[in-house]
Amino acid sequence: MVASSTLFHKDVVITTRLITMYSMCGSPLDSRLVFDGLEKKNLFQWNAMVSGYSRNKLYEEALRAFIELVLQTEFKPDNFTFPSVIKACGGIFDVGLGQGVHGMTAKLGVLGDVFVCNALIAFYGKCGLVDEAVKVFDYMSEKNLVSWNSMICVFAENGFAQEGLGLFSEMIKCEKSFVPDVASLVTILPICAGEGNLEMGMVFHGLAVKLGLNQELMVKNALLDMYSKCGCLSHAKGLFDKDNNKNVVSWNTMIGGFATQGDTRGTFYLLRKMQVEGREKTNKVTILNVLPVCLERSELLCLKELHAYSIRHGFHYDQLVANAFIAAYAKCGSLCSSQLMFNGMETKTVSSWNALIGGYAQNGAPRKALEFYLQMISSGIKPDRFSLGSLLLACSHMKSLRFGKEIHGYLIRIGLETDPFIVISLLSLYIRCGKSASARVLFEEMENKSLVSWNALIAGYSQNGLPDEALVLFRQMLSDGIQHDEISINSVFGACSQLSALRLGKEAHCYALKAHLAEDIFVGCSIIDMYAKSGCIEQARRVFEKLRDKDVALWNAIIVGYGLHGYGKEALELFEKMLAFGMKPDGFTFVGILIACCHSGLVEEGLKYFNDMQNFHGITPKLEHYACIVDMLGRAGRLDESLRLINEMPDEPDAGIWSSLLSSCKTFNALDIGTKVAEKLFELEPNKAENYVLLSNLFAASGKWDDVRRVRQKMKEVGLQKDAGRSWIELGGKVYSFMAGNTSFTGSKQMQNMWRRLEEKIRKIGYKPNTDSALHELAEDEKIEVLRGHSEKQAICVGLLRTSKGETLRINKNLRICVDCHNAAKLISKVVEREIVIRDNKRFHHFRNGFCSCGDYW
């Protein structure tokens, strides 16, 4: 009607409003048609056109229209023109252009306008130039509520949480005493969410109620987000359930909250409920919020259901959604589905390649990851920091130091070697390749060491058998003022477990309690494991009993602990108690049960639980379960049954299983079976010294000294060396280590005198050196001298010299304790009236009053 009317067509007000109306309805093309049809244009119509483009995020068109206005007309841009132009500069992140427009506002005398300044604050904030935004804000002689909200938003979006909170407080207290509005609250609440500051978030919730804004939909959604991210999901759920006015953002926020907490059931329940209620349709954000919860093979069916739903609604065409599905399929163990999803994409960006390469690198197929990386390069896609990070991860898994160093060199050439994400990947590479010294050099060169980098190196030391260094670095981290988290604490507990460093473990336990981390499930498991592996199973049990929320992992930790200590009946009682509490055991639970039966000689019980695992609990035995049964039967002398089980296993036995059986053959002098087992073992691990030592000991125990010499000669030819017996003990927070036959220890004279006194005492109550434990072709008196130099005897002597009467000695040994040392330790515990706890490479031995907890079954 307007177009056909000459009168209306020339009406400035109506045509201006038409341009605005079309742009507000999302049709800037129609706005342009009206604009181009005008014979004469005024500044209002130009402003409407620029504003329309900017409102519809057509930023380049907005800037072209602005340039056209400046160059082809006599009009001067005013305070209504510049806010839209400045917004467009922010939309394309063109800092230089935005600063140029800023200069124009000053020249044209509109810089003092509040709307122009508000736009400049938002522009600088979006471009990360916080200082420039602050300058504009401070320059303003007049500020309105939008000015304050804009500046708070700049702080919030650029990680200046405390400054944002401070400015909010200043806004309320300033001379004009602005009253916060909806925009104020939806700006400040995400700061609380990002900081995990529940207390402050609840203060703002109270303020929203006081101002009558708590029923505003945007505020309600911000509150849901805040409570979810502050770990108060039940509170968020309460608000969500009471609310009858929900939009898709409300549903997405709540679904995202459950997904972040790892609650698969809750996440999919909400998704289905959203579909059933049908008021709000799911969108791509919904799908993206659900996908992170699909992390295990057990969620693969749900993932496929979600994928089918996405296909039906066309979400899978979106790049972000498609990339997220690639990653999710990989995490759920379906790498072929991940690749099919990738292959089906019309346009593959670097993010798509990253999702696929990362999926293969993180899920056990590093060589495939490398192949796809090379394909990406050949297709012309340039790798980014995430591509290179995944490539380094693949090298770490392959332990390919050479290729990893090549990538490191490339990173130096392109200037990415100092990128925090890349540095962590490089640390992991060198640590996994056993190059702890190189990792430490890299770490020391970092200017800003993040908690993640400290954790990576501490964990690396712990994993590479350098627990002393892990503990020293942890203390250095604390002295540098870095606050530890559950990852660093878990790594320290792991280091203490390796060393049986009880005092240091207790120190770490105190740190965990002070930081309120002891209730964390993973930390709880580590604490239990640390006490159990430090010989304090009673303390491990006390920690377990104090934990309120016990999941399967905690039950597994305590059951394994009792098993390693040889307390089989107690482990089985715990298992039955676990079932009574309604907990569902998993494969790890049964590993613990079978270890307990193995170390306690409960063979029939072990076989029963092995069958129950399959028939009643539906758990398919894995290699580790068969290894436990083979070890259990072997220790009981049932070598034929053990060999039969190996031959009937559905999986190919690994070297660990054959090694366990060979050790049992040595115990029972089963030379015929042992030599056959050794052949199988050498096929799998021809260059492992321990295997030659086991065979040599088998021949020595049978008096086959020619065969012993032959095996030892073969070791020399291959270039292998036997690991010397080593024991260590923690005294006063320091770990002392002893080597068999080595008398270089400071104070060795006192140690030797202590042993002479002990030997004299224990001989009176029945000790007689077991020279069969000295597997060398020597005279009897020479064998006795060799036995006196065993490392655990040295550790016992030093422990007695440096501890108070009645104090328990806790000793670690890298090899299996020999019969002679076992007999001696039993009798020493009686004559000195102390408990001696020795942890060898198989189990714990608690020596009390002349007896051992293993019942001489080890």
mmCIF file with all atom_site columns, N, CA, C and O in Angstrom, residues 340-377:
data_model
loop_
_atom_site.group_PDB
_atom_site.id
_atom_site.type_symbol
_atom_site.label_atom_id
_atom_site.label_alt_id
_atom_site.label_comp_id
_atom_site.label_asym_id
_atom_site.label_entity_id
_atom_site.label_seq_id
_atom_site.pdbx_PDB_ins_code
_atom_site.Cartn_x
_atom_site.Cartn_y
_atom_site.Cartn_z
_atom_site.occupancy
_atom_site.B_iso_or_equiv
_atom_site.pdbx_formal_charge
_atom_site.auth_seq_id
_atom_site.auth_comp_id
_atom_site.auth_asym_id
_atom_site.auth_atom_id
_atom_site.pdbx_PDB_model_num
ATOM 1   N N  . LEU A 1 340 ? 33.089 -42.451 10.239 1.00 0.00 ? 340 LEU A N  1
ATOM 2   C CA . LEU A 1 340 ? 31.950 -42.363 9.311  1.00 0.00 ? 340 LEU A CA 1
ATOM 3   C C  . LEU A 1 340 ? 31.296 -40.990 9.380  1.00 0.00 ? 340 LEU A C  1
ATOM 4   O O  . LEU A 1 340 ? 30.908 -40.416 8.363  1.00 0.00 ? 340 LEU A O  1
ATOM 5   N N  . MET A 1 341 ? 31.167 -40.474 10.592 1.00 0.00 ? 341 MET A N  1
ATOM 6   C CA . MET A 1 341 ? 30.593 -39.137 10.788 1.00 0.00 ? 341 MET A CA 1
ATOM 7   C C  . MET A 1 341 ? 31.463 -38.100 10.078 1.00 0.00 ? 341 MET A C  1
ATOM 8   O O  . MET A 1 341 ? 30.959 -37.209 9.384  1.00 0.00 ? 341 MET A O  1
ATOM 9   N N  . PHE A 1 342 ? 32.752 -38.244 10.235 1.00 0.00 ? 342 PHE A N  1
ATOM 10  C CA . PHE A 1 342 ? 33.704 -37.325 9.595  1.00 0.00 ? 342 PHE A CA 1
ATOM 11  C C  . PHE A 1 342 ? 33.614 -37.415 8.081  1.00 0.00 ? 342 PHE A C  1
ATOM 12  O O  . PHE A 1 342 ? 33.571 -36.399 7.384  1.00 0.00 ? 342 PHE A O  1
ATOM 13  N N  . ASN A 1 343 ? 33.583 -38.640 7.571  1.00 0.00 ? 343 ASN A N  1
ATOM 14  C CA . ASN A 1 343 ? 33.530 -38.851 6.117  1.00 0.00 ? 343 ASN A CA 1
ATOM 15  C C  . ASN A 1 343 ? 32.265 -38.261 5.499  1.00 0.00 ? 343 ASN A C  1
ATOM 16  O O  . ASN A 1 343 ? 32.262 -37.863 4.342  1.00 0.00 ? 343 ASN A O  1
ATOM 17  N N  . GLY A 1 344 ? 31.188 -38.212 6.292  1.00 0.00 ? 344 GLY A N  1
ATOM 18  C CA . GLY A 1 344 ? 29.910 -37.713 5.780  1.00 0.00 ? 344 GLY A CA 1
ATOM 19  C C  . GLY A 1 344 ? 29.802 -36.203 5.735  1.00 0.00 ? 344 GLY A C  1
ATOM 20  O O  . GLY A 1 344 ? 28.808 -35.659 5.226  1.00 0.00 ? 344 GLY A O  1
ATOM 21  N N  . MET A 1 345 ? 30.792 -35.516 6.266  1.00 0.00 ? 345 MET A N  1
ATOM 22  C CA . MET A 1 345 ? 30.748 -34.044 6.290  1.00 0.00 ? 345 MET A CA 1
ATOM 23  C C  . MET A 1 345 ? 31.138 -33.470 4.931  1.00 0.00 ? 345 MET A C  1
ATOM 24  O O  . MET A 1 345 ? 32.154 -33.871 4.358  1.00 0.00 ? 345 MET A O  1
ATOM 25  N N  . GLU A 1 346 ? 30.336 -32.544 4.435  1.00 0.00 ? 346 GLU A N  1
ATOM 26  C CA . GLU A 1 346 ? 30.636 -31.919 3.140  1.00 0.00 ? 346 GLU A CA 1
ATOM 27  C C  . GLU A 1 346 ? 31.858 -31.017 3.255  1.00 0.00 ? 346 GLU A C  1
ATOM 28  O O  . GLU A 1 346 ? 32.756 -31.048 2.425  1.00 0.00 ? 346 GLU A O  1
ATOM 29  N N  . THR A 1 347 ? 31.868 -30.173 4.289  1.00 0.00 ? 347 THR A N  1
ATOM 30  C CA . THR A 1 347 ? 32.984 -29.246 4.495  1.00 0.00 ? 347 THR A CA 1
ATOM 31  C C  . THR A 1 347 ? 33.707 -29.623 5.778  1.00 0.00 ? 347 THR A C  1
ATOM 32  O O  . THR A 1 347 ? 33.100 -29.686 6.842  1.00 0.00 ? 347 THR A O  1
ATOM 33  N N  . LYS A 1 348 ? 34.982 -29.886 5.646  1.00 0.00 ? 348 LYS A N  1
ATOM 34  C CA . LYS A 1 348 ? 35.788 -30.281 6.813  1.00 0.00 ? 348 LYS A CA 1
ATOM 35  C C  . LYS A 1 348 ? 36.725 -29.132 7.185  1.00 0.00 ? 348 LYS A C  1
ATOM 36  O O  . LYS A 1 348 ? 37.617 -28.782 6.414  1.00 0.00 ? 348 LYS A O  1
ATOM 37  N N  . THR A 1 349 ? 36.493 -28.561 8.366  1.00 0.00 ? 349 THR A N  1
ATOM 38  C CA . THR A 1 349 ? 37.357 -27.483 8.858  1.00 0.00 ? 349 THR A CA 1
ATOM 39  C C  . THR A 1 349 ? 38.480 -28.093 9.694  1.00 0.00 ? 349 THR A C  1
ATOM 40  O O  . THR A 1 349 ? 38.494 -29.298 9.968  1.00 0.00 ? 349 THR A O  1
ATOM 41  N N  . VAL A 1 350 ? 39.401 -27.240 10.156 1.00 0.00 ? 350 VAL A N  1
ATOM 42  C CA . VAL A 1 350 ? 40.479 -27.729 11.012 1.00 0.00 ? 350 VAL A CA 1
ATOM 43  C C  . VAL A 1 350 ? 39.909 -28.300 12.309 1.00 0.00 ? 350 VAL A C  1
ATOM 44  O O  . VAL A 1 350 ? 40.444 -29.265 12.864 1.00 0.00 ? 350 VAL A O  1
ATOM 45  N N  . SER A 1 351 ? 38.777 -27.745 12.770 1.00 0.00 ? 351 SER A N  1
ATOM 46  C CA . SER A 1 351 ? 38.133 -28.266 13.988 1.00 0.00 ? 351 SER A CA 1
ATOM 47  C C  . SER A 1 351 ? 37.617 -29.683 13.769 1.00 0.00 ? 351 SER A C  1
ATOM 48  O O  . SER A 1 351 ? 37.658 -30.517 14.682 1.00 0.00 ? 351 SER A O  1
ATOM 49  N N  . SER A 1 352 ? 37.104 -29.965 12.563 1.00 0.00 ? 352 SER A N  1
ATOM 50  C CA . SER A 1 352 ? 36.627 -31.323 12.241 1.00 0.00 ? 352 SER A CA 1
ATOM 51  C C  . SER A 1 352 ? 37.791 -32.312 12.265 1.00 0.00 ? 352 SER A C  1
ATOM 52  O O  . SER A 1 352 ? 37.683 -33.402 12.847 1.00 0.00 ? 352 SER A O  1
ATOM 53  N N  . TRP A 1 353 ? 38.875 -31.932 11.624 1.00 0.00 ? 353 TRP A N  1
ATOM 54  C CA . TRP A 1 353 ? 40.072 -32.790 11.637 1.00 0.00 ? 353 TRP A CA 1
ATOM 55  C C  . TRP A 1 353 ? 40.586 -32.984 13.065 1.00 0.00 ? 353 TRP A C  1
ATOM 56  O O  . TRP A 1 353 ? 40.963 -34.082 13.459 1.00 0.00 ? 353 TRP A O  1
ATOM 57  N N  . ASN A 1 354 ? 40.571 -31.898 13.843 1.00 0.00 ? 354 ASN A N  1
ATOM 58  C CA . ASN A 1 354 ? 41.042 -31.982 15.232 1.00 0.00 ? 354 ASN A CA 1
ATOM 59  C C  . ASN A 1 354 ? 40.210 -32.968 16.053 1.00 0.00 ? 354 ASN A C  1
ATOM 60  O O  . ASN A 1 354 ? 40.745 -33.707 16.882 1.00 0.00 ? 354 ASN A O  1
ATOM 61  N N  . ALA A 1 355 ? 38.885 -32.937 15.838 1.00 0.00 ? 355 ALA A N  1
ATOM 62  C CA . ALA A 1 355 ? 37.996 -33.840 16.576 1.00 0.00 ? 355 ALA A CA 1
ATOM 63  C C  . ALA A 1 355 ? 38.349 -35.294 16.260 1.00 0.00 ? 355 ALA A C  1
ATOM 64  O O  . ALA A 1 355 ? 38.405 -36.143 17.164 1.00 0.00 ? 355 ALA A O  1
ATOM 65  N N  . LEU A 1 356 ? 38.608 -35.577 14.976 1.00 0.00 ? 356 LEU A N  1
ATOM 66  C CA . LEU A 1 356 ? 38.941 -36.946 14.573 1.00 0.00 ? 356 LEU A CA 1
ATOM 67  C C  . LEU A 1 356 ? 40.337 -37.354 15.056 1.00 0.00 ? 356 LEU A C  1
ATOM 68  O O  . LEU A 1 356 ? 40.512 -38.432 15.648 1.00 0.00 ? 356 LEU A O  1
ATOM 69  N N  . ILE A 1 357 ? 41.323 -36.490 14.830 1.00 0.00 ? 357 ILE A N  1
ATOM 70  C CA . ILE A 1 357 ? 42.705 -36.798 15.247 1.00 0.00 ? 357 ILE A CA 1
ATOM 71  C C  . ILE A 1 357 ? 42.774 -36.948 16.764 1.00 0.00 ? 357 ILE A C  1
ATOM 72  O O  . ILE A 1 357 ? 43.381 -37.892 17.281 1.00 0.00 ? 357 ILE A O  1
ATOM 73  N N  . GLY A 1 358 ? 42.128 -36.013 17.492 1.00 0.00 ? 358 GLY A N  1
ATOM 74  C CA . GLY A 1 358 ? 42.097 -36.085 18.953 1.00 0.00 ? 358 GLY A CA 1
ATOM 75  C C  . GLY A 1 358 ? 41.405 -37.340 19.445 1.00 0.00 ? 358 GLY A C  1
ATOM 76  O O  . GLY A 1 358 ? 41.843 -37.967 20.416 1.00 0.00 ? 358 GLY A O  1
ATOM 77  N N  . GLY A 1 359 ? 40.322 -37.728 18.771 1.00 0.00 ? 359 GLY A N  1
ATOM 78  C CA . GLY A 1 359 ? 39.597 -38.943 19.140 1.00 0.00 ? 359 GLY A CA 1
ATOM 79  C C  . GLY A 1 359 ? 40.467 -40.178 19.049 1.00 0.00 ? 359 GLY A C  1
ATOM 80  O O  . GLY A 1 359 ? 40.495 -41.005 19.968 1.00 0.00 ? 359 GLY A O  1
ATOM 81  N N  . TYR A 1 360 ? 41.195 -40.302 17.950 1.00 0.00 ? 360 TYR A N  1
ATOM 82  C CA . TYR A 1 360 ? 42.091 -41.457 17.782 1.00 0.00 ? 360 TYR A CA 1
ATOM 83  C C  . TYR A 1 360 ? 43.266 -41.395 18.759 1.00 0.00 ? 360 TYR A C  1
ATOM 84  O O  . TYR A 1 360 ? 43.667 -42.413 19.331 1.00 0.00 ? 360 TYR A O  1
ATOM 85  N N  . ALA A 1 361 ? 43.818 -40.196 18.963 1.00 0.00 ? 361 ALA A N  1
ATOM 86  C CA . ALA A 1 361 ? 44.974 -40.051 19.865 1.00 0.00 ? 361 ALA A CA 1
ATOM 87  C C  . ALA A 1 361 ? 44.608 -40.397 21.299 1.00 0.00 ? 361 ALA A C  1
ATOM 88  O O  . ALA A 1 361 ? 45.397 -41.001 22.030 1.00 0.00 ? 361 ALA A O  1
ATOM 89  N N  . GLN A 1 362 ? 43.408 -40.010 21.721 1.00 0.00 ? 362 GLN A N  1
ATOM 90  C CA . GLN A 1 362 ? 42.992 -40.199 23.110 1.00 0.00 ? 362 GLN A CA 1
ATOM 91  C C  . GLN A 1 362 ? 42.403 -41.577 23.388 1.00 0.00 ? 362 GLN A C  1
ATOM 92  O O  . GLN A 1 362 ? 42.198 -41.926 24.544 1.00 0.00 ? 362 GLN A O  1
ATOM 93  N N  . ASN A 1 363 ? 42.121 -42.338 22.351 1.00 0.00 ? 363 ASN A N  1
ATOM 94  C CA . ASN A 1 363 ? 41.405 -43.597 22.557 1.00 0.00 ? 363 ASN A CA 1
ATOM 95  C C  . ASN A 1 363 ? 42.107 -44.816 21.982 1.00 0.00 ? 363 ASN A C  1
ATOM 96  O O  . ASN A 1 363 ? 41.487 -45.707 21.403 1.00 0.00 ? 363 ASN A O  1
ATOM 97  N N  . GLY A 1 364 ? 43.410 -44.837 22.161 1.00 0.00 ? 364 GLY A N  1
ATOM 98  C CA . GLY A 1 364 ? 44.162 -46.059 21.898 1.00 0.00 ? 364 GLY A CA 1
ATOM 99  C C  . GLY A 1 364 ? 44.556 -46.316 20.463 1.00 0.00 ? 364 GLY A C  1
ATOM 100 O O  . GLY A 1 364 ? 44.924 -47.445 20.119 1.00 0.00 ? 364 GLY A O  1
ATOM 101 N N  . ALA A 1 365 ? 44.456 -45.321 19.589 1.00 0.00 ? 365 ALA A N  1
ATOM 102 C CA . ALA A 1 365 ? 44.873 -45.534 18.194 1.00 0.00 ? 365 ALA A CA 1
ATOM 103 C C  . ALA A 1 365 ? 45.780 -44.388 17.743 1.00 0.00 ? 365 ALA A C  1
ATOM 104 O O  . ALA A 1 365 ? 45.456 -43.639 16.816 1.00 0.00 ? 365 ALA A O  1
ATOM 105 N N  . PRO A 1 366 ? 46.943 -44.227 18.390 1.00 0.00 ? 366 PRO A N  1
ATOM 106 C CA . PRO A 1 366 ? 47.814 -43.087 18.068 1.00 0.00 ? 366 PRO A CA 1
ATOM 107 C C  . PRO A 1 366 ? 48.351 -43.102 16.646 1.00 0.00 ? 366 PRO A C  1
ATOM 108 O O  . PRO A 1 366 ? 48.546 -42.045 16.045 1.00 0.00 ? 366 PRO A O  1
ATOM 109 N N  . ARG A 1 367 ? 48.587 -44.286 16.087 1.00 0.00 ? 367 ARG A N  1
ATOM 110 C CA . ARG A 1 367 ? 49.133 -44.354 14.718 1.00 0.00 ? 367 ARG A CA 1
ATOM 111 C C  . ARG A 1 367 ? 48.093 -43.852 13.712 1.00 0.00 ? 367 ARG A C  1
ATOM 112 O O  . ARG A 1 367 ? 48.430 -43.193 12.727 1.00 0.00 ? 367 ARG A O  1
ATOM 113 N N  . LYS A 1 368 ? 46.819 -44.175 13.965 1.00 0.00 ? 368 LYS A N  1
ATOM 114 C CA . LYS A 1 368 ? 45.739 -43.683 13.108 1.00 0.00 ? 368 LYS A CA 1
ATOM 115 C C  . LYS A 1 368 ? 45.667 -42.161 13.185 1.00 0.00 ? 368 LYS A C  1
ATOM 116 O O  . LYS A 1 368 ? 45.411 -41.473 12.189 1.00 0.00 ? 368 LYS A O  1
ATOM 117 N N  . ALA A 1 369 ? 45.853 -41.644 14.410 1.00 0.00 ? 369 ALA A N  1
ATOM 118 C CA . ALA A 1 369 ? 45.848 -40.188 14.598 1.00 0.00 ? 369 ALA A CA 1
ATOM 119 C C  . ALA A 1 369 ? 46.919 -39.542 13.729 1.00 0.00 ? 369 ALA A C  1
ATOM 120 O O  . ALA A 1 369 ? 46.681 -38.506 13.082 1.00 0.00 ? 369 ALA A O  1
ATOM 121 N N  . LEU A 1 370 ? 48.089 -40.160 13.705 1.00 0.00 ? 370 LEU A N  1
ATOM 122 C CA . LEU A 1 370 ? 49.203 -39.650 12.895 1.00 0.00 ? 370 LEU A CA 1
ATOM 123 C C  . LEU A 1 370 ? 48.854 -39.697 11.408 1.00 0.00 ? 370 LEU A C  1
ATOM 124 O O  . LEU A 1 370 ? 49.118 -38.752 10.658 1.00 0.00 ? 370 LEU A O  1
ATOM 125 N N  . GLU A 1 371 ? 48.221 -40.803 10.981 1.00 0.00 ? 371 GLU A N  1
ATOM 126 C CA . GLU A 1 371 ? 47.826 -40.939 9.568  1.00 0.00 ? 371 GLU A CA 1
ATOM 127 C C  . GLU A 1 371 ? 46.871 -39.819 9.155  1.00 0.00 ? 371 GLU A C  1
ATOM 128 O O  . GLU A 1 371 ? 47.015 -39.209 8.095  1.00 0.00 ? 371 GLU A O  1
ATOM 129 N N  . PHE A 1 372 ? 45.863 -39.557 10.016 1.00 0.00 ? 372 PHE A N  1
ATOM 130 C CA . PHE A 1 372 ? 44.878 -38.521 9.674  1.00 0.00 ? 372 PHE A CA 1
ATOM 131 C C  . PHE A 1 372 ? 45.489 -37.125 9.715  1.00 0.00 ? 372 PHE A C  1
ATOM 132 O O  . PHE A 1 372 ? 45.083 -36.240 8.965  1.00 0.00 ? 372 PHE A O  1
ATOM 133 N N  . TYR A 1 373 ? 46.473 -36.937 10.590 1.00 0.00 ? 373 TYR A N  1
ATOM 134 C CA . TYR A 1 373 ? 47.167 -35.647 10.622 1.00 0.00 ? 373 TYR A CA 1
ATOM 135 C C  . TYR A 1 373 ? 47.864 -35.403 9.275  1.00 0.00 ? 373 TYR A C  1
ATOM 136 O O  . TYR A 1 373 ? 47.775 -34.307 8.704  1.00 0.00 ? 373 TYR A O  1
ATOM 137 N N  . LEU A 1 374 ? 48.529 -36.430 8.760  1.00 0.00 ? 374 LEU A N  1
ATOM 138 C CA . LEU A 1 374 ? 49.216 -36.303 7.475  1.00 0.00 ? 374 LEU A CA 1
ATOM 139 C C  . LEU A 1 374 ? 48.222 -36.069 6.340  1.00 0.00 ? 374 LEU A C  1
ATOM 140 O O  . LEU A 1 374 ? 48.486 -35.302 5.408  1.00 0.00 ? 374 LEU A O  1
ATOM 141 N N  . GLN A 1 375 ? 47.037 -36.728 6.424  1.00 0.00 ? 375 GLN A N  1
ATOM 142 C CA . GLN A 1 375 ? 45.982 -36.508 5.427  1.00 0.00 ? 375 GLN A CA 1
ATOM 143 C C  . GLN A 1 375 ? 45.492 -35.069 5.475  1.00 0.00 ? 375 GLN A C  1
ATOM 144 O O  . GLN A 1 375 ? 45.237 -34.438 4.442  1.00 0.00 ? 375 GLN A O  1
ATOM 145 N N  . MET A 1 376 ? 45.350 -34.539 6.686  1.00 0.00 ? 376 MET A N  1
ATOM 146 C CA . MET A 1 376 ? 44.901 -33.152 6.847  1.00 0.00 ? 376 MET A CA 1
ATOM 147 C C  . MET A 1 376 ? 45.885 -32.192 6.183  1.00 0.00 ? 376 MET A C  1
ATOM 148 O O  . MET A 1 376 ? 45.480 -31.274 5.464  1.00 0.00 ? 376 MET A O  1
ATOM 149 N N  . ILE A 1 377 ? 47.171 -32.419 6.428  1.00 0.00 ? 377 ILE A N  1
ATOM 150 C CA . ILE A 1 377 ? 48.204 -31.561 5.843  1.00 0.00 ? 377 ILE A CA 1
ATOM 151 C C  . ILE A 1 377 ? 48.150 -31.631 4.315  1.00 0.00 ? 377 ILE A C  1
ATOM 152 O O  . ILE A 1 377 ? 48.202 -30.611 3.626  1.00 0.00 ? 377 ILE A O  1
#
